[in-house]
PDB file of C-alpha atoms in Angstrom:
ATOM      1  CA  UNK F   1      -1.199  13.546  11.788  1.00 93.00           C
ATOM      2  CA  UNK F   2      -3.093   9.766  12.254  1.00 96.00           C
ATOM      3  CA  UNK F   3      -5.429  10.430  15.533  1.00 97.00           C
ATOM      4  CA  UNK F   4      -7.062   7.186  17.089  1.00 97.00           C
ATOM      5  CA  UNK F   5     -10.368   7.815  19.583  1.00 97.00           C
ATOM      6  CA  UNK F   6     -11.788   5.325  21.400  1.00 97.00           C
ATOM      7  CA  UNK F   7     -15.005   5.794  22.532  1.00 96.00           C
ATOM      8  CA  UNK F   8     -17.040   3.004  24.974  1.00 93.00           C
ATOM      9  CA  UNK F   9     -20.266   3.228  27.401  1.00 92.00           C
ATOM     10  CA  UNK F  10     -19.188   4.442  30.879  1.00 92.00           C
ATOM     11  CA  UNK F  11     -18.761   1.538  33.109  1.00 86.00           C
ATOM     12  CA  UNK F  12     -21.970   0.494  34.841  1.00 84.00           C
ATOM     13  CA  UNK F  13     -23.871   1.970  31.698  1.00 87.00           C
ATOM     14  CA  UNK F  14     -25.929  -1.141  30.469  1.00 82.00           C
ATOM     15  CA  UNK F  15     -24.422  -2.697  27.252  1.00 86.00           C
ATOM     16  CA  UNK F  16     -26.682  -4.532  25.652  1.00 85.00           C
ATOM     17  CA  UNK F  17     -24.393  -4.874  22.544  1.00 86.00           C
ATOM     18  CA  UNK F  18     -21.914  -5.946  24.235  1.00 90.00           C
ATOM     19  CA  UNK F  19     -24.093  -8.595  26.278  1.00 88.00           C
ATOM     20  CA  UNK F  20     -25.470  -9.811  23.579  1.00 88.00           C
ATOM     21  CA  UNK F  21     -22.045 -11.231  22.359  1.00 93.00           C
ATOM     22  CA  UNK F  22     -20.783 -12.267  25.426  1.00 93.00           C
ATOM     23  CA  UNK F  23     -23.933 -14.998  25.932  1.00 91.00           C
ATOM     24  CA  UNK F  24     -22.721 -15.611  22.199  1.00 92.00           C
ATOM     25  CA  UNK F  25     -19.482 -16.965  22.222  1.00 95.00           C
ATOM     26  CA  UNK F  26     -20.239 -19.940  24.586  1.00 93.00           C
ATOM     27  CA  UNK F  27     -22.092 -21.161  21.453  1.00 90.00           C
ATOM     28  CA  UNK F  28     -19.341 -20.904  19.646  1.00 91.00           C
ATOM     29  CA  UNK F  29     -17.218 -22.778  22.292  1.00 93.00           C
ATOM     30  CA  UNK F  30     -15.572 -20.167  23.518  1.00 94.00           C
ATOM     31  CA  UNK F  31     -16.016 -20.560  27.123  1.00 92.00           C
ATOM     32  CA  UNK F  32     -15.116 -18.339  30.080  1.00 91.00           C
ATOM     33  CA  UNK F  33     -15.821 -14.841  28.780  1.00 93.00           C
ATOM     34  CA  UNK F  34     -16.440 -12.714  31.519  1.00 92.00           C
ATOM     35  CA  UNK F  35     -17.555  -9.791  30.311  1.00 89.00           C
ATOM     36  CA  UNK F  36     -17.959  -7.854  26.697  1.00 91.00           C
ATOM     37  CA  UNK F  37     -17.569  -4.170  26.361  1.00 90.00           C
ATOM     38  CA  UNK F  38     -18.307  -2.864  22.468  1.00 93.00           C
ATOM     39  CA  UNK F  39     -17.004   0.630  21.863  1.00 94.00           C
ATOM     40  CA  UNK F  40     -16.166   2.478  18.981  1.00 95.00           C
ATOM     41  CA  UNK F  41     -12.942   2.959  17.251  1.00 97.00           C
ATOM     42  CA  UNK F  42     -12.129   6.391  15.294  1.00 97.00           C
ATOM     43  CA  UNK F  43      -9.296   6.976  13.098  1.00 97.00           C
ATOM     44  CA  UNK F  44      -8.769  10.265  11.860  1.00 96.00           C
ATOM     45  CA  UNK F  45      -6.139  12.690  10.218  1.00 96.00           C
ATOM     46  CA  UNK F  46      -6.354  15.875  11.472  1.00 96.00           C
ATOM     47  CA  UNK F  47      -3.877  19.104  10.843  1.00 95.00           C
ATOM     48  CA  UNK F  48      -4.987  20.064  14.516  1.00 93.00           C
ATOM     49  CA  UNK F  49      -4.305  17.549  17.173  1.00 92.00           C
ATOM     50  CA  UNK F  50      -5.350  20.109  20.141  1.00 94.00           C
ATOM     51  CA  UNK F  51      -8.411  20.309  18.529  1.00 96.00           C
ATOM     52  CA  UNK F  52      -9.343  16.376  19.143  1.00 97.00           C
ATOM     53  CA  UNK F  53     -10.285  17.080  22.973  1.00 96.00           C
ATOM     54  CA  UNK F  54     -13.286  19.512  21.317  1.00 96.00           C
ATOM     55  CA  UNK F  55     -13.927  16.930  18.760  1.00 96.00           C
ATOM     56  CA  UNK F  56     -14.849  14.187  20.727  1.00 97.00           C
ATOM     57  CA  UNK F  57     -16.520  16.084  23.845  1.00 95.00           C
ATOM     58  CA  UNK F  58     -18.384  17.737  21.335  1.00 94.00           C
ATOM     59  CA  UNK F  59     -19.990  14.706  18.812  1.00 95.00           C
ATOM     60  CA  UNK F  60     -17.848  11.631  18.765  1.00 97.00           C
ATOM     61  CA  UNK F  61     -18.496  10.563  22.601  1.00 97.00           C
ATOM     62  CA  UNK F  62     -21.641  11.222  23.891  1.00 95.00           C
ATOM     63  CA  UNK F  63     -20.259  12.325  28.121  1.00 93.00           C
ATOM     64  CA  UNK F  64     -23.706  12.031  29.343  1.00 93.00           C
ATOM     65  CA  UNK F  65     -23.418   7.955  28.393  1.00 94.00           C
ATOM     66  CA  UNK F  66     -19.797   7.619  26.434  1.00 95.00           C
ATOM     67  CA  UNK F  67     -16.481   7.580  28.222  1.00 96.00           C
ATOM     68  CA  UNK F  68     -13.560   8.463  25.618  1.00 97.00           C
ATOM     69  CA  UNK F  69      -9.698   8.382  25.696  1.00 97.00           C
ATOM     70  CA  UNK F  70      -7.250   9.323  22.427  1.00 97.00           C
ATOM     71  CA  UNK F  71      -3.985   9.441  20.775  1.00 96.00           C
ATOM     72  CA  UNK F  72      -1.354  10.166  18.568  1.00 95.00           C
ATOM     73  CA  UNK F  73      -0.585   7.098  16.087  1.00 93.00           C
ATOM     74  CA  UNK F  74       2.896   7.265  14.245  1.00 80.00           C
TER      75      UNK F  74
ATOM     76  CA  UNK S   1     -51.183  29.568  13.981  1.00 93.00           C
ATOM     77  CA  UNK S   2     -48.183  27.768  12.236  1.00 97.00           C
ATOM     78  CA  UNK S   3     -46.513  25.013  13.563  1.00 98.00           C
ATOM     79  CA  UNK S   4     -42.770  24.132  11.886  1.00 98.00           C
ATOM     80  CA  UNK S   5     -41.478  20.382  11.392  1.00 98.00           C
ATOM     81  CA  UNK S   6     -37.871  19.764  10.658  1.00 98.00           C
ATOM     82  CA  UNK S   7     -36.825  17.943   8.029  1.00 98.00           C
ATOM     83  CA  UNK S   8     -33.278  16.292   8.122  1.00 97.00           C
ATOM     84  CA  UNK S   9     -32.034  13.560   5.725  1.00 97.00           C
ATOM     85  CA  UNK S  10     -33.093  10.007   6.660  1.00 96.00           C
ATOM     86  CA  UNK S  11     -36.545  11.690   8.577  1.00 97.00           C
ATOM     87  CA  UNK S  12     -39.137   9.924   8.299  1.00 96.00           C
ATOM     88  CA  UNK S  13     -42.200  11.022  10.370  1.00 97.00           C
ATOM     89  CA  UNK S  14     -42.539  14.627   8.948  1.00 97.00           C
ATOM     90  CA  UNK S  15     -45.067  13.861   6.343  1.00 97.00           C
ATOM     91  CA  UNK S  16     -46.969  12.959   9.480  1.00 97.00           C
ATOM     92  CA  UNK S  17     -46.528  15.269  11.590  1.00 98.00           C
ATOM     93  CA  UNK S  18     -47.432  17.634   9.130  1.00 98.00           C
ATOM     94  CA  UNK S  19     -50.343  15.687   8.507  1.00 97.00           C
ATOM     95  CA  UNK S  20     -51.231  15.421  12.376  1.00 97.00           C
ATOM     96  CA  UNK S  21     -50.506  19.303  12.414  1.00 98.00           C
ATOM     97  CA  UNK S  22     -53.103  20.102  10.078  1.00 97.00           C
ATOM     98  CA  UNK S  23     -55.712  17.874  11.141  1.00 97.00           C
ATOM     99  CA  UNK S  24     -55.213  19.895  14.402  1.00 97.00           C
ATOM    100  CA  UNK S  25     -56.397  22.980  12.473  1.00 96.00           C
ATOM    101  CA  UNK S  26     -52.714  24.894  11.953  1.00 96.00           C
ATOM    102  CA  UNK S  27     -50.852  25.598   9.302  1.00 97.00           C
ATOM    103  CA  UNK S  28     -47.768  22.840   8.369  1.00 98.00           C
ATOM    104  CA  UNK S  29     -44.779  24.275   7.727  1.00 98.00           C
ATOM    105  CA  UNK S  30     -41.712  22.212   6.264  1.00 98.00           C
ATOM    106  CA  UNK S  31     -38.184  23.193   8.192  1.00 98.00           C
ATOM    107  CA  UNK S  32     -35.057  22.191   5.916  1.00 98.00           C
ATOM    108  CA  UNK S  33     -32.402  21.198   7.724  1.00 97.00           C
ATOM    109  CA  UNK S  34     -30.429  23.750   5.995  1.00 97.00           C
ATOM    110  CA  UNK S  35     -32.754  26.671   6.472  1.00 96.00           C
ATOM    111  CA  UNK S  36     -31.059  29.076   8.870  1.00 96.00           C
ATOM    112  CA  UNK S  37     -34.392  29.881  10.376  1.00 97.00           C
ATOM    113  CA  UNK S  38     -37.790  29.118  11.447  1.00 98.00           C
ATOM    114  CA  UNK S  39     -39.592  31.087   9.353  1.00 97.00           C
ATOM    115  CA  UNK S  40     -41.441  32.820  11.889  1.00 97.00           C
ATOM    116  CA  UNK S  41     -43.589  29.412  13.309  1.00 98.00           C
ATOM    117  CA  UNK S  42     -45.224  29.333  16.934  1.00 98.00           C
ATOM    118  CA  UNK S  43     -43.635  26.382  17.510  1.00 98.00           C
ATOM    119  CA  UNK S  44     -41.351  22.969  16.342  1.00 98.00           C
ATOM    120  CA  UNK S  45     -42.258  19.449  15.808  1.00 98.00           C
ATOM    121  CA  UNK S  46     -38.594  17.507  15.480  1.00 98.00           C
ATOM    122  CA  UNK S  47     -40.334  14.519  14.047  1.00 98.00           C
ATOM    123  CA  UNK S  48     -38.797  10.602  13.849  1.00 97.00           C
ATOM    124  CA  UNK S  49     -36.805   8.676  11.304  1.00 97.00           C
ATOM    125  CA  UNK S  50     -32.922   8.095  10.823  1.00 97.00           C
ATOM    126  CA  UNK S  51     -31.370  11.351  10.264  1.00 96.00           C
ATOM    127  CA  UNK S  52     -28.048  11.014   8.765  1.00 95.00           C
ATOM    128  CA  UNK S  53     -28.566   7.551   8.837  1.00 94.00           C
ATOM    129  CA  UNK S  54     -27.853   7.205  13.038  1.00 94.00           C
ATOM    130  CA  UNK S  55     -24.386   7.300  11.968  1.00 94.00           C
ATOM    131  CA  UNK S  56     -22.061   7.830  14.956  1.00 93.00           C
ATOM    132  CA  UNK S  57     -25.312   8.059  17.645  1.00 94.00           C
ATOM    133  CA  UNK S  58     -28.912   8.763  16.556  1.00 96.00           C
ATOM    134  CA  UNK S  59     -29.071  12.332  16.581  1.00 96.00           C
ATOM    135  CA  UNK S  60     -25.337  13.134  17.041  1.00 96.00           C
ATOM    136  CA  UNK S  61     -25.372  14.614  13.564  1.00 96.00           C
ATOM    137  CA  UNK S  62     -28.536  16.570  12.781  1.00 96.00           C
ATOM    138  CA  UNK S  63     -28.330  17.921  16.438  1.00 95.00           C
ATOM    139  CA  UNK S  64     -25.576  20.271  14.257  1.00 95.00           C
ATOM    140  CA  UNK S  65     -27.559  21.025  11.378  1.00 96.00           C
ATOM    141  CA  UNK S  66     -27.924  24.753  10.157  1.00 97.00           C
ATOM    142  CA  UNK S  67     -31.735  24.594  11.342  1.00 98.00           C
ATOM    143  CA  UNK S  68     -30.885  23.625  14.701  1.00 98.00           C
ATOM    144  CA  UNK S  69     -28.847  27.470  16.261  1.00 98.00           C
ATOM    145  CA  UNK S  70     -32.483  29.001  15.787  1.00 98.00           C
ATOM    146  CA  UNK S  71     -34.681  26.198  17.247  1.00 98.00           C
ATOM    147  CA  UNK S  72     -31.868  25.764  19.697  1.00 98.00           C
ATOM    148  CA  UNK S  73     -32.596  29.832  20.629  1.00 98.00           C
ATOM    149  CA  UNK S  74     -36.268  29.504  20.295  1.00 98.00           C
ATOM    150  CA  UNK S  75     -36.683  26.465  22.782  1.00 98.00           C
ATOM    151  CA  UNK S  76     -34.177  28.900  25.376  1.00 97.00           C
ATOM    152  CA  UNK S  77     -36.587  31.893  24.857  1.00 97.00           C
ATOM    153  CA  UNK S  78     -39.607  29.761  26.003  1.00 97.00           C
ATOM    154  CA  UNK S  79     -41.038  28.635  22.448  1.00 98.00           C
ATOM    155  CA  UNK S  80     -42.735  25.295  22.201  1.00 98.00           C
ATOM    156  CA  UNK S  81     -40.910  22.358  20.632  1.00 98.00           C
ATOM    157  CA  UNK S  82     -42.035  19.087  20.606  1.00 98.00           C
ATOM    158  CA  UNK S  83     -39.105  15.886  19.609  1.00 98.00           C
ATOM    159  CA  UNK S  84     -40.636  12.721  18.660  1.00 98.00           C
ATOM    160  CA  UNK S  85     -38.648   9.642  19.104  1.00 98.00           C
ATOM    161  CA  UNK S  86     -35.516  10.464  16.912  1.00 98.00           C
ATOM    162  CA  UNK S  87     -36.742  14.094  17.551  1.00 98.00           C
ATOM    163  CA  UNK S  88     -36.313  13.173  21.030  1.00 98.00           C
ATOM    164  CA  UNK S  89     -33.030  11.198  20.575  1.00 98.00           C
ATOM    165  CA  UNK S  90     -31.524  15.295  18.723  1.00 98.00           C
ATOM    166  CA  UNK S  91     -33.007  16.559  21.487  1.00 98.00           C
ATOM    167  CA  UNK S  92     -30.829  15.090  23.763  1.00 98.00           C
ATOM    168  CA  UNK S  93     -27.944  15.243  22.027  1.00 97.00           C
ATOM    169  CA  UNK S  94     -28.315  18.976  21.535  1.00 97.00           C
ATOM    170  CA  UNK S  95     -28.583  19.011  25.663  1.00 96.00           C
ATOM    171  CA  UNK S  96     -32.019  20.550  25.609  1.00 98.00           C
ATOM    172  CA  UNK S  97     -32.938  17.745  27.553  1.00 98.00           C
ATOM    173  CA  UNK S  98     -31.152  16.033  30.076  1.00 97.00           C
ATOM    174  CA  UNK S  99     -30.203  12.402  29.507  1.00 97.00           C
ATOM    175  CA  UNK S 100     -29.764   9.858  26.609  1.00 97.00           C
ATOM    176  CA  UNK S 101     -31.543   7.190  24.759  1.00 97.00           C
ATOM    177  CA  UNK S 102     -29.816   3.887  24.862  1.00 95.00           C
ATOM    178  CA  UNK S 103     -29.730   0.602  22.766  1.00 93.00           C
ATOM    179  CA  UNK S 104     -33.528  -1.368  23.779  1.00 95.00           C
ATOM    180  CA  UNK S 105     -32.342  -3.856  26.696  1.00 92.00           C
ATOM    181  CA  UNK S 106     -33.386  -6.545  24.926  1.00 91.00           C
ATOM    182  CA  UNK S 107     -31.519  -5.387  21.573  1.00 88.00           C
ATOM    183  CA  UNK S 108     -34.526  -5.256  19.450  1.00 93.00           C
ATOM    184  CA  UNK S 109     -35.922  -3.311  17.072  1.00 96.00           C
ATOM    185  CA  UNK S 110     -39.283  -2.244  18.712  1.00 97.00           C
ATOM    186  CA  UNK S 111     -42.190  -1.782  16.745  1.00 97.00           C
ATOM    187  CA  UNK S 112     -45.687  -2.029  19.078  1.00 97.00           C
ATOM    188  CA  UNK S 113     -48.347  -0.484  20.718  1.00 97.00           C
ATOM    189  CA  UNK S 114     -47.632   0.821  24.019  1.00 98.00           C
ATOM    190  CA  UNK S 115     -49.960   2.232  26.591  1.00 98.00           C
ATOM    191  CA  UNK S 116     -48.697   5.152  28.327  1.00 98.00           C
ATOM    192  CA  UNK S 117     -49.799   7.627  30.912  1.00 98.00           C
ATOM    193  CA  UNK S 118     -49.778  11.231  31.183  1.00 98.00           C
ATOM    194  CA  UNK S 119     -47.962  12.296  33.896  1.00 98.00           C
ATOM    195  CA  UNK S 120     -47.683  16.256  33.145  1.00 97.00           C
ATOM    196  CA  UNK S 121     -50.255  18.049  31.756  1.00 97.00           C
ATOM    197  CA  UNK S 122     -48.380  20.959  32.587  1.00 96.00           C
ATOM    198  CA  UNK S 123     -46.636  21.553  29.042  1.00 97.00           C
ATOM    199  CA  UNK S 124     -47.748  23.100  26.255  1.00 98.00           C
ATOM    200  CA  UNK S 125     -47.637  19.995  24.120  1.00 98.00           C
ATOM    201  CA  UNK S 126     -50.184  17.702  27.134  1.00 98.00           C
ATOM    202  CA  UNK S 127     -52.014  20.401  28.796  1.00 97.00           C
ATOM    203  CA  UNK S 128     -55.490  18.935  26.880  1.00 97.00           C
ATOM    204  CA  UNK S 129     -54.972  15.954  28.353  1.00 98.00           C
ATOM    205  CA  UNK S 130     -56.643  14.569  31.852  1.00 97.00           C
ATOM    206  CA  UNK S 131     -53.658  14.054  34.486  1.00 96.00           C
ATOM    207  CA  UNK S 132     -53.126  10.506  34.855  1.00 98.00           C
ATOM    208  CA  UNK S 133     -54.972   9.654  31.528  1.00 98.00           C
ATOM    209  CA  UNK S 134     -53.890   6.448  29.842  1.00 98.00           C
ATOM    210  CA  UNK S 135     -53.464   5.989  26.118  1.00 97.00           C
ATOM    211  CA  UNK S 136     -52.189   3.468  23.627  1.00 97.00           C
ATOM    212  CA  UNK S 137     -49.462   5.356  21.129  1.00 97.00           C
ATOM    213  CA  UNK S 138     -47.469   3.086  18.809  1.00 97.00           C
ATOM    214  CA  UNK S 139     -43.794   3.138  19.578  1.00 98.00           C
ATOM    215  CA  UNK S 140     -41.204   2.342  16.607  1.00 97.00           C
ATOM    216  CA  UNK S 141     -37.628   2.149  17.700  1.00 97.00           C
ATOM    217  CA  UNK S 142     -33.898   0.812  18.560  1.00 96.00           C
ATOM    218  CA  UNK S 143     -32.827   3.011  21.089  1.00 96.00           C
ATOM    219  CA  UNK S 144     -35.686   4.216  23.495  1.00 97.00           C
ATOM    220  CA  UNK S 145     -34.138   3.068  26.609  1.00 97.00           C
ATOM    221  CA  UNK S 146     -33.772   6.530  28.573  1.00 98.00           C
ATOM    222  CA  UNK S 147     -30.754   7.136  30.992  1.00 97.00           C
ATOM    223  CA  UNK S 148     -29.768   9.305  33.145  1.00 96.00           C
ATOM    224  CA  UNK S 149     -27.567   9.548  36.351  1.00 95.00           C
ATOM    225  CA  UNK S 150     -29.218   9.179  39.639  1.00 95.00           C
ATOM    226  CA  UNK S 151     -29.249  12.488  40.360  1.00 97.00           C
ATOM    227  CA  UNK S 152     -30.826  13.962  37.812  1.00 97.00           C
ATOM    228  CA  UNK S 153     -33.603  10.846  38.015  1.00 98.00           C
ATOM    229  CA  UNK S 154     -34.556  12.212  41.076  1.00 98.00           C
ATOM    230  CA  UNK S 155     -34.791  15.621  39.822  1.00 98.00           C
ATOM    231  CA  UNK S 156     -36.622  14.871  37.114  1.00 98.00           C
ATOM    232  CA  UNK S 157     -39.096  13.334  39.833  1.00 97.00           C
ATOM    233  CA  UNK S 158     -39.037  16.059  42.300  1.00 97.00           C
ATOM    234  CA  UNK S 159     -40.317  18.413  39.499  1.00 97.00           C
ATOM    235  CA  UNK S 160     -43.140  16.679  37.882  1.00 96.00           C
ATOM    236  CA  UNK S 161     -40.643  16.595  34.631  1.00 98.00           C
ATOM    237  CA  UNK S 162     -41.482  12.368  33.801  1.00 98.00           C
ATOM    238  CA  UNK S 163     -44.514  13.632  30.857  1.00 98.00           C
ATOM    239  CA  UNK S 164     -45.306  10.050  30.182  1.00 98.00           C
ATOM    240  CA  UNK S 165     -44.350   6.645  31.612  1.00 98.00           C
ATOM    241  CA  UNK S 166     -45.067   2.983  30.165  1.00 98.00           C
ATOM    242  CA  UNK S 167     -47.779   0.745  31.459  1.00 98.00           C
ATOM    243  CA  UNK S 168     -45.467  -1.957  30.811  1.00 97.00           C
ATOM    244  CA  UNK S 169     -41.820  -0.441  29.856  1.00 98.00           C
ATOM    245  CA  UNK S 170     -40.829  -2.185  26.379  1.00 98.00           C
ATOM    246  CA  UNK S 171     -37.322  -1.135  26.461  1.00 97.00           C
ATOM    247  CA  UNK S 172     -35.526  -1.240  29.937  1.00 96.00           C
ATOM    248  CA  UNK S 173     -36.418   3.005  30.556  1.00 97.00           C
ATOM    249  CA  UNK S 174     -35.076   4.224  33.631  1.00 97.00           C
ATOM    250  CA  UNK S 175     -38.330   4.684  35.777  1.00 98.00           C
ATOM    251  CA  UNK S 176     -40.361   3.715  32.744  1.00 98.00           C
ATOM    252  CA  UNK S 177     -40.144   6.909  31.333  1.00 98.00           C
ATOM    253  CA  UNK S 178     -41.525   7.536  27.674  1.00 98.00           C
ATOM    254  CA  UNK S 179     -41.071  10.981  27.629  1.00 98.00           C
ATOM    255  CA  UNK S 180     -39.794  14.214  29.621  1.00 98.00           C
ATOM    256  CA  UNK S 181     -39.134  17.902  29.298  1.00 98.00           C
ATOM    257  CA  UNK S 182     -37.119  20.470  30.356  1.00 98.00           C
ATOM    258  CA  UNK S 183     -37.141  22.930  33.468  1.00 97.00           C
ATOM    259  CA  UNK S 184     -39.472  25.600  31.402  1.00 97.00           C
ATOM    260  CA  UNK S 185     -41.651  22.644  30.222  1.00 98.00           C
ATOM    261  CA  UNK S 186     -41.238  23.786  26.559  1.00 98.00           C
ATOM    262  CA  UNK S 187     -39.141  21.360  25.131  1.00 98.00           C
ATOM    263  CA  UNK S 188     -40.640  17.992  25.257  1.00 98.00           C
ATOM    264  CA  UNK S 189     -39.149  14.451  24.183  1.00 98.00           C
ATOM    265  CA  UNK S 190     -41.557  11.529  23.539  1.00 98.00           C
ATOM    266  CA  UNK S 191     -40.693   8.492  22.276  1.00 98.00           C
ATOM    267  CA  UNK S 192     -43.811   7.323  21.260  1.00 98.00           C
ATOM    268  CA  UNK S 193     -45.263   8.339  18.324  1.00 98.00           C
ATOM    269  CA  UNK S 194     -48.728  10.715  18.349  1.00 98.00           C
ATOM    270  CA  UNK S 195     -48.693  11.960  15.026  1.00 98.00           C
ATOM    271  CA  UNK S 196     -49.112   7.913  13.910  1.00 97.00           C
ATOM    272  CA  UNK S 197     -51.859   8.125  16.258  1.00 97.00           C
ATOM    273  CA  UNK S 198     -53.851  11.335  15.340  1.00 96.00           C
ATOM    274  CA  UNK S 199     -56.189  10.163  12.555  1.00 94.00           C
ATOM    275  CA  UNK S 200     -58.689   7.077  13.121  1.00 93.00           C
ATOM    276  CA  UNK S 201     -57.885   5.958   9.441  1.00 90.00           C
ATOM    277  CA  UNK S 202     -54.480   4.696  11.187  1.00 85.00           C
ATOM    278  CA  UNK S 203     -56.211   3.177  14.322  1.00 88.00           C
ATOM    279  CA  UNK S 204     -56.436   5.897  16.556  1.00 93.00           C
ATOM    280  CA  UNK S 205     -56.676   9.235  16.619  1.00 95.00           C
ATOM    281  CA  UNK S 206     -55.771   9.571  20.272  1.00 96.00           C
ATOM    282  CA  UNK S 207     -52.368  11.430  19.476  1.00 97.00           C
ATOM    283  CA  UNK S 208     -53.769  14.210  17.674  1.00 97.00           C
ATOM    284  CA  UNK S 209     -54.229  15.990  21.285  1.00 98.00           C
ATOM    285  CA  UNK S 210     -50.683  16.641  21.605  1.00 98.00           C
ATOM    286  CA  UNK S 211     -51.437  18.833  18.412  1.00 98.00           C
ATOM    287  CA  UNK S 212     -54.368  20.429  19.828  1.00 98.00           C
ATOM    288  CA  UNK S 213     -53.055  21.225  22.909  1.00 98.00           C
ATOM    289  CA  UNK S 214     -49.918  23.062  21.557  1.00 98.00           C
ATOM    290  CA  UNK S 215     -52.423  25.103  19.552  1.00 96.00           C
ATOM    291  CA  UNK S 216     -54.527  26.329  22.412  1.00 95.00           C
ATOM    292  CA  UNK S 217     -51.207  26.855  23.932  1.00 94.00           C
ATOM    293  CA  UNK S 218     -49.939  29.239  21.314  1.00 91.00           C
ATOM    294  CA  UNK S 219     -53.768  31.094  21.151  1.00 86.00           C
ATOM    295  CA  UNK S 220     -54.356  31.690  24.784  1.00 84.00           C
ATOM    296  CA  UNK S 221     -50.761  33.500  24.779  1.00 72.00           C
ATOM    297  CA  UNK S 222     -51.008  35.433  21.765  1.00 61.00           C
TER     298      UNK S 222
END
């Protein structure tokens, strides 16, 4: 079974990644960005899909700084 | 009196810490990241580098290395472990200290001279040092910039947990902290470097009383 996590910094966690390419895209003239979140996108296929809940609490998302959400891809 | 360093893949600070170790007068013992335990040391130096590479977070991986059940039961029962920079960053991870280390604010690889204070000379790994005493420690790395919630901030405040603080904070730390422990004051996280900083052949040998003061740590309780 195809699993998809996303994981991204809480909101109001600094993102300097994500900063970073929001100051760079008016140099590219794209103008009117807002803001720039940069998470991380895991694909997985797992036998288990009750088991994904552990999985990313555990070591894909870090809770302390990481917010995470997941699901089933068909 | 022997003091253990871990070695994961991708460290790169345990030849010096070892080094620092024995300059210190104890006996440098190598931890392999797949030993299953810790061969009987007095206490743990999780030294810097790239373990696993930083894949997923810095430290997210080796935090589940075989090594890491016994030094994860030997920092509960009181024993003195010491993580240095990505030492610090496992430490986290494996929630023996509270918080996390975060991209640098200014999304740059780091690699300076700090000077830093010592705020608690209540830990094994500081209690040499003067309170208050400042020192210059090189610093080498992409995420150093500690968070933590508000709350636990304030607690780490209330009790005299901050163990050093920047001068001049290079990397947009929280309350300029450079390194912390836990409640017992065992487990410390720096992430500064001492062991670069414990022989004068490498500039300063300032560092090496992190070393020292572990070791008269470990005598004056055995």
């Amino acid at each position: 079974m195809k699993v998809r996590v996303l994981v991204r910094p809480k909101s109001g966690i600094l993102d300097p990644q994500g900063e970073a390419v929001r100051r760079a895209l008016p140099a590219l003239g794209f103008e009117g960005v807002k803001t720039v979140h940069i998470g991380r996108l895991v694909e997985m296929e797992v036998e288990s899909p009750e088991e994904v809940e552990g999985m990313c609490r555990r070591l894909l998302a870090n809770p302390t700084v990481e917010e995470y959400e997941w699901e089933v891809v068909r | 009196m022997r003091i253990g360093v871990t070695v994961f893949p991708g460290s790169n600070c345990d030849r010096d810490a070892l080094h620092a170790i024995e300059r210190a007068g104890a006996e440098p013992v190598e931890l392999w990241h797949a030993d299953a335990d810790l061969k009987g040391v007095d206490a743990v130096v999780v030294p810097g580098g790239f373990s696993y590479g930083d894949y997923l977070r810095p430290g997210a991986i080796a935090r589940f290395a075989k090594v890491m059940a016994p030094l994860e039961e030997f920092a509960n029962s009181g024993g003195p472990v010491l993580g240095v920079c990505n030492g610090f960053q496992v430490l986290t991870e494996a929630h023996l200290l509270s918080g996390a280390l975060l991209r640098n604010s200014n999304m740059r690889f780091i690699c300076d001279r700090v000077a830093v204070r010592v705020e608690n000379v209540d830990t094994p790994w500081t209690s040499l040092f003067e309170p208050g005493h400042e020192l210059t420690l090189p610093v080498a790395h992409n995420e150093g910039n500690y968070f933590a919630d508000e709350r636990t901030l304030a607690q780490l405040d209330d009790e005299g947990r901050v163990v050093l603080r920047y001068l001049e904070n290079p990397n947009g730390s929280a309350n300029d902290i450079a390194g912390i422990c836990n409640e017992g004051r065992n487990v410390v996280g720096l992430m500064p470097h001492p062991e670069r900083a414990s022989d004068p052949l490498l500039g300063s040998g300032e560092g090496l009383k992190v070393f020292e003061s572990v070791l008269q740590y470990v005598g004056t309780r055995a």
